Coordinates of C-alpha atoms in Angstrom, one line a residue:
M14 CA 0.0 0.0 0.0
P15 CA 1.2 3.6 -0.7
R16 CA 2.2 5.6 2.3
V17 CA -0.4 8.2 3.0
W18 CA 0.2 11.1 5.4
Q19 CA -0.6 14.7 5.7
V20 CA 2.4 16.7 4.4
A21 CA 3.2 20.3 3.7
C22 CA 5.5 21.1 0.9
A23 CA 6.3 24.2 -1.1
G24 CA 7.4 25.4 -4.5
V25 CA 9.1 28.8 -5.1
D26 CA 9.6 31.0 -8.1
G27 CA 11.0 34.5 -8.5
F28 CA 9.4 37.6 -9.8
D29 CA 10.5 41.3 -9.8
G30 CA 13.1 40.7 -7.1
R31 CA 10.7 38.9 -4.9
W32 CA 9.4 35.3 -4.5
V33 CA 6.0 33.6 -4.8
I34 CA 5.5 30.5 -2.6
A35 CA 3.0 27.8 -3.6
R36 CA 2.2 25.7 -0.5
T37 CA 0.5 22.3 -0.7
D38 CA -1.2 20.5 2.1
G39 CA -2.7 17.1 1.7
A40 CA -2.1 13.4 1.5
P41 CA 0.0 12.4 -1.5
T42 CA -1.9 9.3 -2.6
G43 CA -2.2 7.5 -5.8
P44 CA 0.4 5.8 -8.1
D45 CA 2.7 8.9 -8.1
H46 CA 2.0 9.8 -4.4
T47 CA 0.6 13.2 -5.6
G48 CA -3.1 13.1 -4.7
L49 CA -5.5 16.0 -4.7
S50 CA -4.1 18.9 -2.6
T51 CA -4.9 22.4 -1.6
L52 CA -2.7 25.1 -2.9
T53 CA -2.1 28.5 -1.2
F54 CA 0.1 31.3 -2.5
T55 CA 2.0 33.8 -0.4
L56 CA 4.9 36.2 -1.2
A57 CA 8.3 36.8 0.4
D58 CA 10.8 39.6 -0.1
D59 CA 13.9 37.5 0.1
A60 CA 15.4 34.1 0.6
T61 CA 15.2 34.5 4.4
G62 CA 11.5 35.2 4.1
V63 CA 11.0 32.2 1.9
L64 CA 12.8 29.9 4.4
E65 CA 10.8 31.4 7.3
A66 CA 7.5 30.9 5.6
T67 CA 8.3 27.3 4.7
A68 CA 10.0 26.3 7.9
D69 CA 7.3 23.7 8.6
C70 CA 7.4 22.2 5.1
E71 CA 8.9 18.8 4.6
A72 CA 10.4 19.9 1.3
V73 CA 10.8 23.1 -0.6
A74 CA 11.6 23.2 -4.3
V75 CA 13.0 26.4 -5.7
D76 CA 13.5 27.6 -9.3
V77 CA 17.0 28.8 -8.5
P78 CA 20.5 27.2 -8.9
L79 CA 21.5 25.9 -5.5
G80 CA 24.9 24.6 -6.3
L81 CA 27.4 26.5 -8.5
S82 CA 30.5 25.4 -10.2
V83 CA 33.7 27.4 -10.5
D84 CA 33.7 27.2 -14.3
A85 CA 29.9 27.6 -14.9
V86 CA 29.6 23.9 -16.1
R87 CA 26.8 22.0 -14.5
P88 CA 26.0 18.6 -16.0
C89 CA 22.4 18.8 -14.6
E90 CA 21.7 21.8 -16.9
R91 CA 22.9 19.8 -19.9
A92 CA 20.7 16.9 -18.9
A93 CA 17.7 19.3 -18.4
R94 CA 18.1 20.9 -21.8
A95 CA 18.2 17.5 -23.5
R96 CA 14.8 16.8 -22.0
L97 CA 13.3 20.0 -23.3
P98 CA 13.3 19.8 -27.1
G99 CA 12.0 23.1 -28.4
A100 CA 12.3 24.7 -25.0
A101 CA 15.9 24.1 -24.0
S102 CA 16.5 27.9 -23.8
S103 CA 14.2 28.0 -20.7
V104 CA 17.2 26.5 -18.8
F105 CA 19.3 29.6 -18.1
P106 CA 23.0 28.8 -17.5
A107 CA 24.0 29.2 -13.9
P108 CA 26.9 31.7 -13.5
A109 CA 30.3 30.7 -12.3
R110 CA 30.6 31.0 -8.5
D111 CA 32.9 34.0 -8.7
V112 CA 30.2 36.0 -10.6
L113 CA 28.2 36.3 -7.4
L114 CA 30.9 38.7 -6.1
A115 CA 30.4 41.1 -9.0
D116 CA 29.3 44.7 -8.4
D117 CA 27.8 45.4 -11.8
Y118 CA 27.2 43.7 -15.2
Q119 CA 30.7 44.7 -16.6
D120 CA 32.4 43.2 -13.5
A121 CA 30.2 40.1 -13.9
C122 CA 31.2 39.6 -17.5
A123 CA 34.9 40.0 -16.6
R124 CA 34.6 37.5 -13.8
S125 CA 32.7 35.0 -16.0
S126 CA 35.3 35.4 -18.8
A127 CA 38.1 34.6 -16.4
A128 CA 36.3 31.6 -14.9
A129 CA 34.3 30.2 -17.8
G130 CA 35.9 31.7 -20.9
K131 CA 32.8 33.7 -21.9
K132 CA 30.7 36.6 -20.7
I133 CA 27.3 36.1 -19.1
S134 CA 24.1 37.3 -20.7
K135 CA 22.1 40.2 -19.3
Q136 CA 19.3 37.7 -18.6
T137 CA 21.6 35.7 -16.4
W138 CA 22.9 38.8 -14.7
F139 CA 19.3 39.8 -13.7
L140 CA 19.0 36.4 -11.9
V141 CA 22.2 36.8 -9.9
P142 CA 20.7 38.7 -7.0
G143 CA 18.2 35.9 -6.3
I144 CA 20.9 33.2 -6.8
R145 CA 23.1 35.1 -4.4
E146 CA 20.4 35.3 -1.8
F147 CA 20.0 31.5 -1.7
D148 CA 23.7 30.9 -2.0
R149 CA 24.3 32.8 1.2
A150 CA 21.4 31.1 3.1
V151 CA 21.9 28.1 5.3
L152 CA 20.1 25.3 3.5
D153 CA 19.4 21.7 4.3
P154 CA 20.0 19.9 1.0
T155 CA 17.7 17.0 2.2
R156 CA 14.8 19.4 2.4
V157 CA 15.6 22.4 0.0
I158 CA 16.0 21.3 -3.6
E159 CA 16.4 22.9 -7.0
A160 CA 13.7 22.4 -9.6
H161 CA 12.9 23.6 -13.0
P162 CA 9.2 24.3 -13.8
E163 CA 9.3 23.3 -17.5
L164 CA 10.7 19.9 -16.5
C165 CA 8.1 19.6 -13.7
F166 CA 5.2 20.2 -16.1
R167 CA 6.4 17.7 -18.7
A168 CA 6.8 15.1 -16.0
M169 CA 3.4 16.0 -14.6
S170 CA 1.7 15.6 -17.9
P171 CA 3.9 13.6 -20.3
G172 CA 1.5 13.6 -23.2
T173 CA 0.9 17.4 -23.3
M174 CA 2.6 19.6 -25.9
F175 CA 3.1 22.7 -23.9
A176 CA 3.0 26.1 -25.7
A177 CA 5.1 29.0 -24.3
K178 CA 4.2 29.7 -20.7
R179 CA 3.1 33.3 -21.3
T180 CA 0.6 32.4 -24.0
T181 CA -3.1 31.8 -23.2
R182 CA -2.8 28.3 -24.6
G183 CA 0.3 27.5 -22.6
Q184 CA -1.2 28.7 -19.4
G185 CA -4.3 26.8 -20.0
A186 CA -2.3 23.6 -20.5
R187 CA -0.4 24.2 -17.3
I188 CA -3.5 24.9 -15.3
A189 CA -5.0 21.6 -16.7
A190 CA -1.9 19.7 -15.6
L191 CA -2.0 21.2 -12.1
A192 CA -5.7 20.4 -11.8
T193 CA -4.9 16.7 -12.0
W194 CA -3.5 16.8 -8.5
S195 CA -4.5 20.1 -6.9
A196 CA -7.5 22.5 -6.4
I197 CA -5.8 25.0 -8.6
A198 CA -9.0 26.7 -9.8
Q199 CA -9.9 27.7 -6.3
S200 CA -6.4 28.7 -5.5
L201 CA -6.2 31.1 -8.5
A202 CA -9.2 32.9 -7.3
E203 CA -7.3 33.9 -4.2
L204 CA -3.9 35.0 -5.6
P205 CA -1.9 37.8 -3.9
A206 CA -1.3 40.8 -6.1
G207 CA 2.1 41.0 -7.7
P208 CA 3.4 37.9 -9.6
A209 CA 2.3 37.2 -13.1
L210 CA 0.2 34.1 -13.7
D211 CA 3.1 32.2 -15.3
D212 CA 5.2 32.8 -12.1
V213 CA 2.4 31.5 -10.0
L214 CA 2.0 28.4 -12.1
D215 CA 5.8 27.8 -12.1
A216 CA 5.8 27.9 -8.3
A217 CA 2.9 25.4 -8.2
A218 CA 4.8 23.0 -10.5
C219 CA 7.8 23.2 -8.2
A220 CA 5.6 22.3 -5.3
W221 CA 4.5 19.2 -7.2
T222 CA 8.2 18.2 -7.4
A223 CA 8.7 18.9 -3.7
R224 CA 5.9 16.4 -2.9
R225 CA 7.5 13.8 -5.2
W226 CA 10.8 14.3 -3.4
V227 CA 9.2 13.6 0.0
A228 CA 7.4 10.6 -1.4
G229 CA 10.7 9.2 -2.8
A230 CA 9.2 9.4 -6.4
A231 CA 11.4 12.2 -7.7
E232 CA 14.1 11.9 -10.3
V233 CA 17.5 13.7 -9.9
L234 CA 19.6 15.1 -12.7
G235 CA 23.2 15.5 -11.8
G236 CA 24.3 15.7 -8.1
E237 CA 28.0 16.5 -8.1
P238 CA 28.9 18.7 -5.1
D239 CA 30.2 22.2 -5.6
T240 CA 33.1 23.7 -3.6
F241 CA 30.8 24.2 -0.6
G242 CA 29.5 20.6 -0.8
R243 CA 26.1 21.6 -2.2
P244 CA 24.8 19.2 -4.8
M245 CA 24.6 20.6 -8.3
R246 CA 21.3 18.9 -9.3
I247 CA 17.9 19.5 -10.7
V248 CA 15.1 17.5 -9.2
V249 CA 12.1 16.5 -11.3

């Protein structure tokens, strides 16, 4: 018999320098241990706020690199892109660790060139503050994991051809996938102001992966430790 227990888990996605947290509460039943669950959404200003808000959760899956290499090479990213034909560009390359010390974009490019042989994109630079927040936080790797929403959705609904996440069709498909295990329709009627719908749905997808992690049903891409011993992995 599948193990059934009341469990709180959370998924986290960034938006405009802040974080949206999708919290699930319910018994993960069924063949994938992800039965119908409530979903509630809250906001946090920084990584410290995220960790405080999710302190009672058994697992927290965040859409942020949690292990960084010195040369910006993470095998987990290569594996993730291989699983996303047509959407590989959604896996942004994590910067080399030294880039987190940069004061501005020019400094970041110089540090990246020295460490990895190439500059970082502006898009990656905009993600650096959030990566830095979690990198400086004290994390329990058995409880706080890195996830990628696009991988989550495709594992959640393998037969679905997902359109771009900011399109009406893409958002509809993602809501339908989330509805297979959560009361997403009711949850969307009570959203906090601030995050865009695609950010909210991404957080919910990460919460699904957090529940799979607790149930022992998740798949792990990569896992090599960085210089601080944090695993460079993406959990699906």
